Amino acid sequence: MSTTNHIDPKSVPEHIAIIMDGNGRWAQSHGQDRLFGHTKGVDAVRETLRAAVDVKVKYLTLYAFSTENWNRPKEEVEGLMNLLVMSLANELDELNENGVRLQAIGNIKGLPEYCQESLREAIDQTKNNTNITLVLALNYSSKWEIREMVKNISSKVQEKTVSIDSIDDELISNELTTKGIPDPELLIRTSGEHRVSNFLLWQIAYTEFYFLDIYWPEFGKKQLNEAIYNYQNRERRFGLVSSQIKGE
Ligand code: IPE
Ligand code: IPE
Ligand code: MG
């Protein structure tokens, strides 16, 4: 029996976030250049997205480009931006066929204009789809997002449209680029690294982590289902004790 058969449809995470890591090392281990690894990474995205739709995940957030990634060699950064634009164009029909609504989080205004344009286009053309929301984290940095939130709330306090006492978790969440998106129940990272790399720091306060040693181009349906199955066999206690969770 495959792992899909073991997945309990009633407790599939509503939101899964993935740090897609290891494209470069995968390519190098196959004697190829890093960009070849990123291209293969897009194939893994397509397969993972289909698998997520199949098991009715409602939000899939993919860390595609961090603010720190601008510091990589110029050819790699340019290659990644071109790959983004090409993939959005190539995958648009598939996104619509699978009922995928596209969204983006991060400092989108800091992307080259031609990337912003193709993102706007893909977001607009998929906006009525309802099976799943694919959230691409682009030029994303959690510390940037938190800094912007602090600035925005501070100016509202200064303008007296927000009182200090009314600042709560909900108000903060609504000032982040993930506004309206529920916090992920499950965060997956490939490539053997055990770190968060400036991703969704506020949103993962109670998220379950799942790390795999394989590189991102090797990830697909089987691995997604295994991660969900593993998640379903954990006890999320949220600070309580086990008997409280079990209602004993
Ligand atoms: C993840 O793979 C993709 C991006 C960060 C854009 P990497 O490019 O980080 O691959 P490694 O970690 O160097 O192998
Ligand atoms: C995290 O991967 C960012 C993305 C997957 C887009 P990195 O490869 O940039 O992270 P570090 O540098 O290993 O922490
Ligand atoms: Mg990496």
XYZ file of N, CA and C and ligand atoms in Angstrom:
773
model
N 0.844 -1.206 0.000
C 0.000 0.000 0.000
C 0.881 1.258 0.000
N 0.508 2.217 -0.788
C 1.315 3.450 -0.799
C 0.926 4.326 0.388
N 1.786 5.302 0.675
C 1.531 6.172 1.830
C 0.253 6.986 1.646
N -0.099 7.297 0.364
C -1.321 8.075 0.127
C -2.512 7.386 0.775
N -2.522 6.023 0.681
C -3.649 5.282 1.240
C -3.723 5.406 2.750
N -2.594 5.719 3.381
C -2.571 5.845 4.837
C -2.977 7.239 5.298
N -2.949 8.205 4.393
C -3.226 9.582 4.805
C -4.689 9.712 5.209
N -4.900 10.315 6.371
C -6.261 10.538 6.841
C -6.781 11.825 6.190
N -7.784 11.706 5.323
C -8.241 12.903 4.597
C -8.774 13.987 5.529
N -9.128 13.608 6.762
C -9.705 14.590 7.691
C -8.652 15.470 8.362
N -7.388 15.033 8.341
C -6.391 15.864 9.017
C -5.188 16.201 8.126
N -5.488 16.402 6.855
C -4.444 16.891 5.940
C -4.170 18.351 6.307
N -2.896 18.763 6.401
C -2.640 20.163 6.736
C -3.313 21.089 5.719
N -3.874 22.162 6.231
C -4.502 23.123 5.319
C -3.411 23.887 4.559
N -2.292 24.106 5.256
C -1.214 24.895 4.664
C 0.141 24.200 4.878
N 0.827 23.917 3.795
C 2.187 23.361 3.870
C 3.151 24.380 3.261
N 4.241 24.648 3.970
C 5.272 25.555 3.454
C 6.523 24.730 3.187
N 7.228 25.045 2.112
C 8.423 24.269 1.768
C 9.620 25.183 1.475
N 10.740 24.865 2.121
C 12.015 25.499 1.775
C 12.671 24.560 0.769
N 12.578 24.941 -0.492
C 13.049 24.070 -1.583
C 14.558 24.263 -1.702
N 15.318 23.410 -1.062
C 16.765 23.648 -1.021
C 17.526 22.486 -1.661
N 18.666 22.816 -2.256
C 19.565 21.780 -2.765
C 19.638 21.656 -4.276
N 19.057 22.613 -5.006
C 19.124 22.537 -6.478
C 20.570 22.557 -6.977
N 21.364 23.439 -6.379
C 22.753 23.606 -6.820
C 23.566 22.352 -6.571
N 23.450 21.805 -5.358
C 24.203 20.597 -5.019
C 23.738 19.406 -5.847
N 22.435 19.341 -6.116
C 21.925 18.247 -6.957
C 22.582 18.315 -8.336
N 22.620 19.528 -8.910
C 23.204 19.696 -10.247
C 24.683 19.324 -10.224
N 25.390 19.838 -9.212
C 26.821 19.548 -9.134
C 27.080 18.045 -9.016
N 26.224 17.358 -8.262
C 26.424 15.917 -8.094
C 26.139 15.160 -9.398
N 25.485 15.845 -10.363
C 25.250 15.234 -11.676
C 26.153 15.848 -12.743
N 27.186 16.554 -12.297
C 28.141 17.152 -13.239
C 27.558 18.274 -14.084
N 26.521 18.928 -13.576
C 25.851 19.993 -14.344
C 26.033 21.334 -13.634
N 25.671 22.434 -14.331
C 25.777 23.718 -13.636
C 24.524 23.986 -12.794
N 24.648 24.944 -11.890
C 23.605 25.173 -10.892
C 22.244 25.486 -11.525
N 22.284 26.203 -12.651
C 21.003 26.578 -13.269
C 20.216 25.363 -13.749
N 20.945 24.327 -14.175
C 20.281 23.093 -14.575
C 19.495 22.530 -13.380
N 20.089 22.650 -12.202
C 19.411 22.200 -10.983
C 18.134 22.987 -10.719
N 18.185 24.298 -10.958
C 16.978 25.115 -10.746
C 15.877 24.732 -11.734
N 16.295 24.425 -12.977
C 15.303 24.014 -13.977
C 14.635 22.709 -13.542
N 15.428 21.774 -13.040
C 14.868 20.512 -12.533
C 13.976 20.782 -11.317
N 14.334 21.801 -10.573
C 13.536 22.184 -9.408
C 12.111 22.573 -9.793
N 11.953 23.148 -10.974
C 10.611 23.517 -11.447
C 9.780 22.252 -11.698
N 10.420 21.203 -12.213
C 9.690 19.932 -12.410
C 9.198 19.386 -11.066
N 10.044 19.520 -10.051
C 9.647 19.044 -8.715
C 8.489 19.892 -8.177
N 8.492 21.172 -8.478
C 7.377 22.041 -8.051
C 6.073 21.565 -8.693
N 6.132 21.279 -9.999
C 4.922 20.855 -10.714
C 4.361 19.576 -10.098
N 5.242 18.596 -9.857
C 4.782 17.315 -9.302
C 4.236 17.492 -7.882
N 4.925 18.311 -7.089
C 4.502 18.524 -5.698
C 3.152 19.241 -5.642
N 2.997 20.207 -6.522
C 1.734 20.963 -6.559
C 0.568 20.043 -6.921
N 0.766 19.199 -7.933
C -0.287 18.235 -8.315
C -0.639 17.334 -7.141
N 0.400 16.842 -6.462
C 0.172 15.933 -5.332
C -0.566 16.654 -4.205
N -0.257 17.920 -4.007
C -0.923 18.691 -2.953
C -2.400 18.888 -3.296
N -2.674 19.134 -4.576
C -4.075 19.267 -5.021
C -4.806 17.946 -4.768
N -4.146 16.823 -5.110
C -4.771 15.496 -4.966
C -5.238 15.225 -3.540
N -4.441 15.633 -2.560
C -4.820 15.325 -1.171
C -5.529 16.511 -0.497
N -5.833 17.514 -1.308
C -6.654 18.650 -0.863
C -5.992 19.572 0.164
N -4.697 19.778 -0.016
C -4.024 20.856 0.724
C -4.586 22.154 0.154
N -4.856 23.149 0.988
C -5.475 24.378 0.479
C -4.469 25.496 0.173
N -3.336 25.485 0.875
C -2.283 26.487 0.620
C -0.939 25.780 0.555
N -0.172 26.067 -0.477
C 1.192 25.554 -0.587
C 2.105 26.762 -0.780
N 2.960 27.013 0.214
C 3.878 28.155 0.100
C 5.276 27.647 -0.207
N 5.872 28.164 -1.256
C 7.194 27.715 -1.682
C 8.193 28.862 -1.587
N 9.279 28.605 -0.874
C 10.347 29.610 -0.751
C 11.173 29.511 -2.027
N 10.998 30.464 -2.915
C 11.634 30.387 -4.236
C 12.860 31.280 -4.347
N 12.847 32.422 -3.629
C 13.997 33.336 -3.719
C 14.000 34.223 -2.477
N 15.095 34.142 -1.728
C 15.169 34.957 -0.508
C 15.859 36.283 -0.815
N 15.664 37.244 0.063
C 16.330 38.543 -0.118
C 17.853 38.355 -0.130
N 18.322 37.390 0.658
C 19.768 37.117 0.714
C 20.280 36.523 -0.601
N 19.401 35.876 -1.373
C 19.827 35.233 -2.621
C 20.311 36.232 -3.685
N 20.004 37.545 -3.513
C 20.538 38.551 -4.461
C 22.063 38.561 -4.447
N 22.640 38.112 -3.339
C 24.107 38.147 -3.217
C 24.808 36.996 -3.929
N 24.061 36.140 -4.594
C 24.677 35.051 -5.369
C 25.315 35.619 -6.651
N 26.129 34.811 -7.341
C 26.722 35.308 -8.594
C 25.637 35.829 -9.551
N 25.994 36.911 -10.274
C 25.047 37.616 -11.146
C 24.344 36.666 -12.132
N 25.102 35.739 -12.736
C 24.499 34.841 -13.745
C 23.432 33.965 -13.112
N 23.673 33.541 -11.866
C 22.680 32.675 -11.221
C 21.413 33.469 -10.909
N 21.582 34.695 -10.413
C 20.415 35.528 -10.081
C 19.612 35.805 -11.349
N 20.302 36.170 -12.420
C 19.601 36.449 -13.687
C 18.914 35.193 -14.207
N 19.604 34.067 -14.082
C 19.036 32.798 -14.529
C 17.765 32.463 -13.754
N 17.778 32.729 -12.461
C 16.601 32.438 -11.630
C 15.430 33.349 -11.999
N 15.721 34.623 -12.249
C 14.646 35.558 -12.626
C 14.030 35.151 -13.973
N 14.909 34.767 -14.916
C 14.395 34.332 -16.227
C 13.587 33.048 -16.097
N 14.071 32.146 -15.244
C 13.364 30.883 -15.044
C 11.973 31.135 -14.446
N 11.899 32.104 -13.554
C 10.602 32.441 -12.952
C 9.619 32.883 -14.033
N 10.067 33.792 -14.872
C 9.193 34.344 -15.910
C 8.790 33.254 -16.912
N 9.769 32.435 -17.311
C 9.476 31.357 -18.261
C 8.519 30.342 -17.657
N 8.752 29.997 -16.393
C 7.906 28.976 -15.762
C 6.482 29.486 -15.594
N 6.333 30.752 -15.232
C 4.979 31.290 -15.066
C 4.220 31.187 -16.389
N 4.904 31.525 -17.475
C 4.255 31.461 -18.797
C 3.948 30.013 -19.174
N 4.945 29.124 -18.981
C 4.761 27.718 -19.388
C 3.710 26.985 -18.561
N 3.596 27.349 -17.306
C 2.735 26.571 -16.396
C 1.323 27.139 -16.277
N 1.071 28.277 -16.900
C -0.217 28.940 -16.678
C -1.430 28.040 -16.983
N -1.370 27.337 -18.116
C -2.502 26.469 -18.478
C -2.681 25.368 -17.442
N -1.561 24.775 -17.044
C -1.585 23.698 -16.042
C -2.159 24.220 -14.713
N -1.780 25.441 -14.337
C -2.299 26.025 -13.091
C -3.814 26.128 -13.184
N -4.292 26.621 -14.308
C -5.740 26.774 -14.463
C -6.453 25.429 -14.516
N -5.840 24.455 -15.203
C -6.468 23.118 -15.269
C -6.604 22.496 -13.880
N -5.629 22.758 -13.022
C -5.656 22.173 -11.677
C -6.350 23.062 -10.641
N -6.912 24.154 -11.088
C -7.634 25.046 -10.166
C -6.721 25.739 -9.171
N -5.521 26.114 -9.617
C -4.542 26.730 -8.723
C -4.632 28.257 -8.807
N -4.788 28.875 -7.658
C -4.744 30.344 -7.582
C -3.336 30.731 -7.149
N -2.706 31.630 -7.878
C -1.339 32.031 -7.545
C -1.340 33.297 -6.703
N -0.463 33.317 -5.705
C -0.214 34.530 -4.923
C 1.283 34.655 -4.713
N 1.728 35.839 -4.315
C 3.158 36.021 -4.033
C 3.309 36.756 -2.713
N 4.333 36.370 -1.944
C 4.664 37.101 -0.720
C 6.119 37.549 -0.807
N 6.448 38.586 -0.048
C 7.802 39.115 -0.079
C 7.792 40.537 -0.601
N 8.988 41.057 -0.807
C 9.119 42.426 -1.296
C 9.037 42.417 -2.825
N 7.826 42.264 -3.327
C 7.611 42.063 -4.767
C 8.074 43.290 -5.569
N 7.920 44.463 -4.979
C 8.344 45.698 -5.680
C 9.859 45.741 -5.898
N 10.593 44.899 -5.191
C 12.049 44.872 -5.348
C 12.497 43.916 -6.450
N 11.550 43.243 -7.119
C 11.904 42.347 -8.228
C 12.027 43.177 -9.507
N 12.804 42.697 -10.488
C 12.865 43.421 -11.757
C 11.456 43.611 -12.332
N 11.244 44.725 -13.032
C 9.908 45.055 -13.538
C 9.309 43.929 -14.396
N 10.142 43.276 -15.235
C 9.574 42.233 -16.113
C 9.084 41.027 -15.308
N 9.693 40.771 -14.145
C 9.205 39.683 -13.279
C 7.885 40.088 -12.612
N 7.834 41.333 -12.158
C 6.603 41.815 -11.524
C 5.438 41.724 -12.505
N 5.732 42.098 -13.748
C 4.708 42.097 -14.797
C 4.174 40.682 -15.027
N 5.080 39.701 -15.149
C 4.600 38.347 -15.433
C 3.913 37.745 -14.201
N 4.348 38.143 -13.013
C 3.660 37.698 -11.789
C 2.237 38.253 -11.739
N 2.132 39.566 -11.977
C 0.806 40.220 -11.961
C -0.130 39.516 -12.919
N 0.386 39.221 -14.103
C -0.388 38.559 -15.149
C -0.886 37.180 -14.676
N 0.036 36.365 -14.142
C -0.326 35.004 -13.708
C -1.283 35.058 -12.512
N -1.065 36.008 -11.616
C -1.948 36.145 -10.449
C -3.350 36.516 -10.926
N -3.395 37.443 -11.865
C -4.693 37.903 -12.364
C -5.421 36.771 -13.100
N -4.682 36.017 -13.909
C -5.336 34.979 -14.714
C -5.720 33.729 -13.924
N -5.281 33.642 -12.682
C -5.642 32.461 -11.877
C -6.503 32.850 -10.671
N -6.908 34.111 -10.618
C -7.499 34.614 -9.368
C -8.834 33.973 -8.983
N -9.527 33.369 -9.947
C -10.824 32.766 -9.613
C -10.737 31.272 -9.300
N -9.525 30.704 -9.314
C -9.376 29.268 -9.035
C -9.495 28.997 -7.531
N -10.044 27.827 -7.196
C -10.372 27.588 -5.784
C -9.838 26.281 -5.190
N -9.147 25.442 -5.989
C -8.679 24.176 -5.414
C -7.570 24.379 -4.395
N -6.613 25.209 -4.760
C -5.449 25.424 -3.890
C -4.894 26.817 -4.178
N -4.269 27.417 -3.174
C -3.533 28.666 -3.390
C -2.046 28.345 -3.335
N -1.360 28.631 -4.429
C 0.098 28.458 -4.478
C 0.719 29.815 -4.151
N 1.448 29.866 -3.038
C 2.045 31.129 -2.606
C 3.541 31.069 -2.882
N 4.022 31.916 -3.778
C 5.462 31.946 -4.061
C 6.120 33.020 -3.207
N 7.116 32.624 -2.421
C 7.874 33.596 -1.633
C 9.039 34.070 -2.491
N 8.992 35.326 -2.879
C 9.971 35.890 -3.820
C 10.544 37.174 -3.248
N 11.850 37.301 -3.269
C 12.502 38.424 -2.590
C 11.917 38.503 -1.181
N 11.794 37.344 -0.568
C 11.180 37.247 0.757
C 12.254 37.213 1.840
N 11.976 37.924 2.914
C 12.797 37.877 4.122
C 11.852 38.124 5.281
N 11.858 37.211 6.233
C 10.932 37.360 7.351
C 11.269 38.587 8.189
N 12.561 38.853 8.365
C 12.932 40.029 9.157
C 12.495 41.313 8.451
N 12.575 41.348 7.136
C 12.076 42.500 6.369
C 10.579 42.675 6.623
N 9.848 41.543 6.533
C 8.397 41.581 6.685
C 8.006 42.078 8.084
N 8.743 41.605 9.088
C 8.444 42.006 10.467
C 8.793 43.488 10.665
N 9.898 43.902 10.067
C 10.295 45.321 10.149
C 9.219 46.220 9.534
N 8.710 45.826 8.367
C 7.651 46.607 7.707
C 6.403 46.662 8.572
N 6.076 45.534 9.192
C 4.896 45.472 10.061
C 5.060 46.449 11.226
N 6.246 46.459 11.839
C 6.481 47.357 12.980
C 6.354 48.813 12.523
N 6.915 49.115 11.365
C 6.838 50.493 10.856
C 5.384 50.889 10.593
N 4.628 49.991 9.937
C 3.237 50.320 9.595
C 2.382 50.510 10.838
N 2.557 49.614 11.804
C 1.749 49.745 13.021
C 2.171 51.015 13.778
N 3.466 51.298 13.814
C 3.932 52.500 14.515
C 3.333 53.753 13.892
N 3.292 53.804 12.530
C 2.703 55.032 11.965
C 1.217 55.125 12.244
N 0.541 53.979 12.308
C -0.893 54.030 12.647
C -1.093 54.498 14.085
N -0.194 54.101 14.967
C -0.279 54.551 16.359
C -0.041 56.069 16.404
N 0.965 56.487 15.636
C 1.290 57.926 15.590
C 0.111 58.749 15.053
N -0.526 58.205 14.012
C -1.698 58.908 13.424
C -2.946 58.726 14.278
N -2.820 57.937 15.319
C -3.921 57.628 16.247
C -5.072 56.837 15.595
N -4.774 56.074 14.522
C -5.810 55.200 13.968
C -5.760 53.826 14.639
N -4.663 53.550 15.370
C -4.549 52.314 16.146
C -4.076 52.689 17.550
N -4.717 52.117 18.577
C -4.233 52.388 19.939
C -3.272 51.267 20.336
N -2.300 51.597 21.178
C -1.294 50.596 21.571
C -1.974 49.364 22.179
N -2.996 49.570 22.978
C -3.676 48.444 23.642
C -4.364 47.497 22.656
N -4.671 48.001 21.471
C -5.388 47.129 20.524
C -4.427 46.274 19.683
N -3.131 46.410 19.901
C -2.181 45.597 19.119
C -2.202 44.160 19.639
N -2.730 43.268 18.824
C -2.772 41.848 19.202
C -2.229 41.000 18.047
N -2.225 39.679 18.225
C -1.662 38.785 17.198
C -2.342 38.989 15.845
N -3.657 39.195 15.884
C -4.398 39.325 14.635
C -3.988 40.591 13.883
N -3.853 41.669 14.629
C -3.441 42.931 13.997
C -2.060 42.791 13.363
N -1.168 42.128 14.089
C 0.185 41.908 13.562
C 0.124 41.045 12.291
N -0.597 39.929 12.363
C -0.704 39.032 11.192
C -1.242 39.779 9.970
N -2.153 40.695 10.218
C -2.755 41.436 9.108
C -1.826 42.478 8.496
N -0.701 42.732 9.126
C 0.284 43.672 8.568
C 1.451 42.936 7.901
N 1.363 41.606 7.812
C 2.435 40.841 7.160
C 2.023 40.538 5.713
N 3.005 40.169 4.861
C 2.626 39.912 3.458
C 1.793 38.635 3.337
N 1.737 37.845 4.405
C 0.929 36.623 4.422
C -0.504 36.883 4.894
N -0.868 38.151 4.997
C -2.224 38.533 5.427
C -3.296 37.676 4.729
N -4.200 37.108 5.511
C -5.288 36.321 4.925
C -4.939 34.849 4.708
N -3.652 34.501 4.857
C -3.223 33.111 4.666
C -3.049 32.483 6.049
N -3.679 31.331 6.321
C -3.512 30.737 7.653
C -2.052 30.321 7.883
N -1.618 30.251 9.136
C -0.251 29.826 9.421
C -0.061 28.375 8.967
N 1.131 28.017 8.470
C 1.332 26.623 8.029
C 1.340 25.656 9.209
N 0.718 24.498 9.033
C 0.798 23.445 10.055
C 2.094 22.666 9.899
N 2.612 22.641 8.653
C 3.779 21.813 8.356
C 4.779 22.598 7.507
N 6.049 22.556 7.932
C 7.140 23.169 7.158
C 8.132 22.079 6.769
N 8.384 21.960 5.482
C 9.305 20.941 4.969
C 10.570 21.633 4.466
N 11.733 21.074 4.756
C 12.969 21.564 4.119
C 13.764 20.381 3.590
N 14.145 20.474 2.342
C 14.981 19.443 1.724
C 16.458 19.801 1.876
N 17.320 18.916 1.467
C 18.780 19.097 1.293
C 19.615 18.887 2.545
N 18.979 18.443 3.634
C 19.763 18.112 4.823
C 20.100 19.283 5.727
N 19.743 20.496 5.327
C 20.007 21.650 6.212
C 18.882 21.755 7.233
N 19.268 22.034 8.471
C 18.276 22.127 9.543
C 18.178 23.571 10.002
N 17.747 24.452 9.121
C 17.593 25.854 9.517
C 16.432 26.483 8.768
N 16.057 27.671 9.236
C 14.847 28.320 8.728
C 15.174 29.395 7.683
N 16.416 29.882 7.673
C 16.869 30.830 6.643
C 15.899 31.996 6.403
N 15.489 32.630 7.501
C 14.709 33.880 7.380
C 13.338 33.683 6.719
N 12.710 32.545 6.998
C 11.424 32.213 6.368
C 10.303 32.210 7.419
N 9.278 32.969 7.236
C 8.024 32.902 8.006
C 8.219 32.806 9.526
N 9.085 33.622 10.092
C 9.416 33.469 11.519
C 8.203 33.621 12.435
N 7.353 34.583 12.157
C 6.153 34.786 12.978
C 5.156 33.649 12.759
N 5.006 33.262 11.507
C 3.937 32.334 11.110
C 4.209 30.890 11.546
N 5.474 30.533 11.852
C 5.774 29.127 12.170
C 5.881 28.870 13.678
N 5.288 29.770 14.477
C 5.394 29.639 15.930
C 5.023 28.234 16.422
N 3.983 27.629 15.842
C 3.576 26.283 16.264
C 3.566 25.262 15.120
N 4.338 25.556 14.103
C 4.405 24.677 12.930
C 5.252 23.429 13.226
N 4.854 22.303 12.654
C 5.664 21.082 12.735
C 6.725 21.118 11.636
N 7.959 20.757 11.970
C 9.057 20.764 10.992
C 9.339 19.354 10.492
N 9.643 19.264 9.211
C 9.987 17.966 8.613
C 11.182 18.182 7.689
N 12.307 17.570 8.055
C 13.537 17.747 7.274
C 13.871 16.463 6.521
N 14.288 16.611 5.272
C 14.733 15.447 4.498
C 16.139 15.708 3.963
N 16.882 14.612 3.775
C 18.249 14.751 3.273
C 18.318 14.893 1.761
N 17.267 14.527 1.057
C 17.343 14.585 -0.414
C 17.301 16.025 -0.910
N 17.823 16.226 -2.115
C 17.820 17.563 -2.729
C 16.454 17.852 -3.353
N 16.144 19.145 -3.492
C 14.802 19.513 -3.970
C 14.411 18.846 -5.299
N 15.289 18.742 -6.321
C 14.831 18.119 -7.576
C 14.396 16.662 -7.399
N 14.757 16.037 -6.273
C 14.368 14.636 -6.037
C 13.039 14.529 -5.278
N 12.475 15.662 -4.912
C 11.238 15.664 -4.122
C 10.033 15.555 -5.065
N 8.986 14.875 -4.607
C 7.781 14.754 -5.435
C 6.625 14.200 -4.618
N 5.684 13.589 -5.340
C 4.446 13.088 -4.725
C 4.706 12.165 -3.525
N 5.593 11.191 -3.734
C 5.860 10.207 -2.683
C 6.346 10.903 -1.409
N 7.284 11.820 -1.576
C 7.875 12.493 -0.411
C 6.853 13.412 0.258
N 6.005 14.057 -0.539
C 4.987 14.932 0.066
C 4.023 14.098 0.908
N 3.601 12.976 0.335
C 2.666 12.123 1.071
C 3.300 11.562 2.344
N 4.584 11.210 2.263
C 5.272 10.713 3.467
C 5.342 11.796 4.542
N 5.581 13.025 4.111
C 5.665 14.134 5.071
C 4.314 14.346 5.754
N 3.238 14.267 4.972
C 1.897 14.454 5.539
C 1.569 13.312 6.506
N 1.936 12.096 6.090
C 1.686 10.934 6.943
C 2.433 11.070 8.268
N 3.682 11.497 8.177
C 4.508 11.698 9.370
C 3.871 12.767 10.277
N 3.437 13.847 9.672
C 2.776 14.940 10.410
C 1.528 14.421 11.143
N 0.773 13.571 10.455
C -0.490 13.086 11.042
C -0.259 12.166 12.238
N 0.962 11.675 12.361
C 1.253 10.791 13.495
C 1.967 11.510 14.630
N 1.899 12.818 14.632
C 2.481 13.591 15.726
C 1.354 14.111 16.613
N 1.714 14.438 17.832
C 0.715 15.053 18.725
C 1.085 16.520 18.896
N 0.221 17.392 18.418
C 0.486 18.837 18.549
C -0.133 19.287 19.864
N 0.693 19.674 20.803
C 0.176 19.938 22.146
C -0.074 21.415 22.461
N 0.512 22.325 21.701
C 0.290 23.756 21.910
C 0.446 24.176 23.364
N 1.414 23.588 24.037
C 1.694 23.967 25.426
C 0.904 23.188 26.457
N -0.047 22.355 26.017
C -0.863 21.600 26.973
C -0.170 20.273 27.306
N -0.835 19.428 28.097
C -0.302 18.089 28.343
C -1.119 17.091 27.532
N -0.525 15.935 27.297
C -1.108 14.967 26.379
C -2.556 14.598 26.715
N -2.857 14.394 28.001
C -4.220 13.956 28.360
C -5.256 15.031 28.007
N -4.857 16.279 28.058
C -5.798 17.340 27.675
C -6.125 17.246 26.185
N -5.117 16.944 25.387
C -5.317 16.852 23.936
C -6.236 15.673 23.626
N -6.033 14.567 24.363
C -6.830 13.346 24.108
C -8.199 13.420 24.764
N -8.431 14.457 25.574
C -9.721 14.618 26.236
C -9.954 13.587 27.316
N -8.851 13.124 27.965
C -9.007 12.079 29.007
C -9.372 12.712 30.337
C 17.452 26.244 -3.603
O 18.565 25.548 -4.034
C 16.950 27.252 -4.604
C 17.234 28.656 -4.257
C 17.747 29.083 -3.148
C 16.887 29.638 -5.260
P 20.016 26.162 -3.852
O 20.328 27.000 -5.033
O 20.133 26.859 -2.540
O 20.913 24.866 -3.867
P 22.137 24.546 -2.896
O 21.622 24.688 -1.489
O 23.214 25.525 -3.216
O 22.501 23.149 -3.221
C 16.746 29.170 1.368
O 17.758 28.476 0.741
C 16.050 30.053 0.377
C 15.310 29.355 -0.672
C 15.051 28.077 -0.704
C 14.791 30.204 -1.711
P 19.269 28.997 0.793
O 20.084 27.987 0.103
O 19.344 30.385 0.277
O 19.556 29.017 2.364
P 20.925 28.964 3.145
O 21.814 30.009 2.537
O 21.501 27.598 2.970
O 20.564 29.242 4.570
Mg 20.668 26.289 -0.674
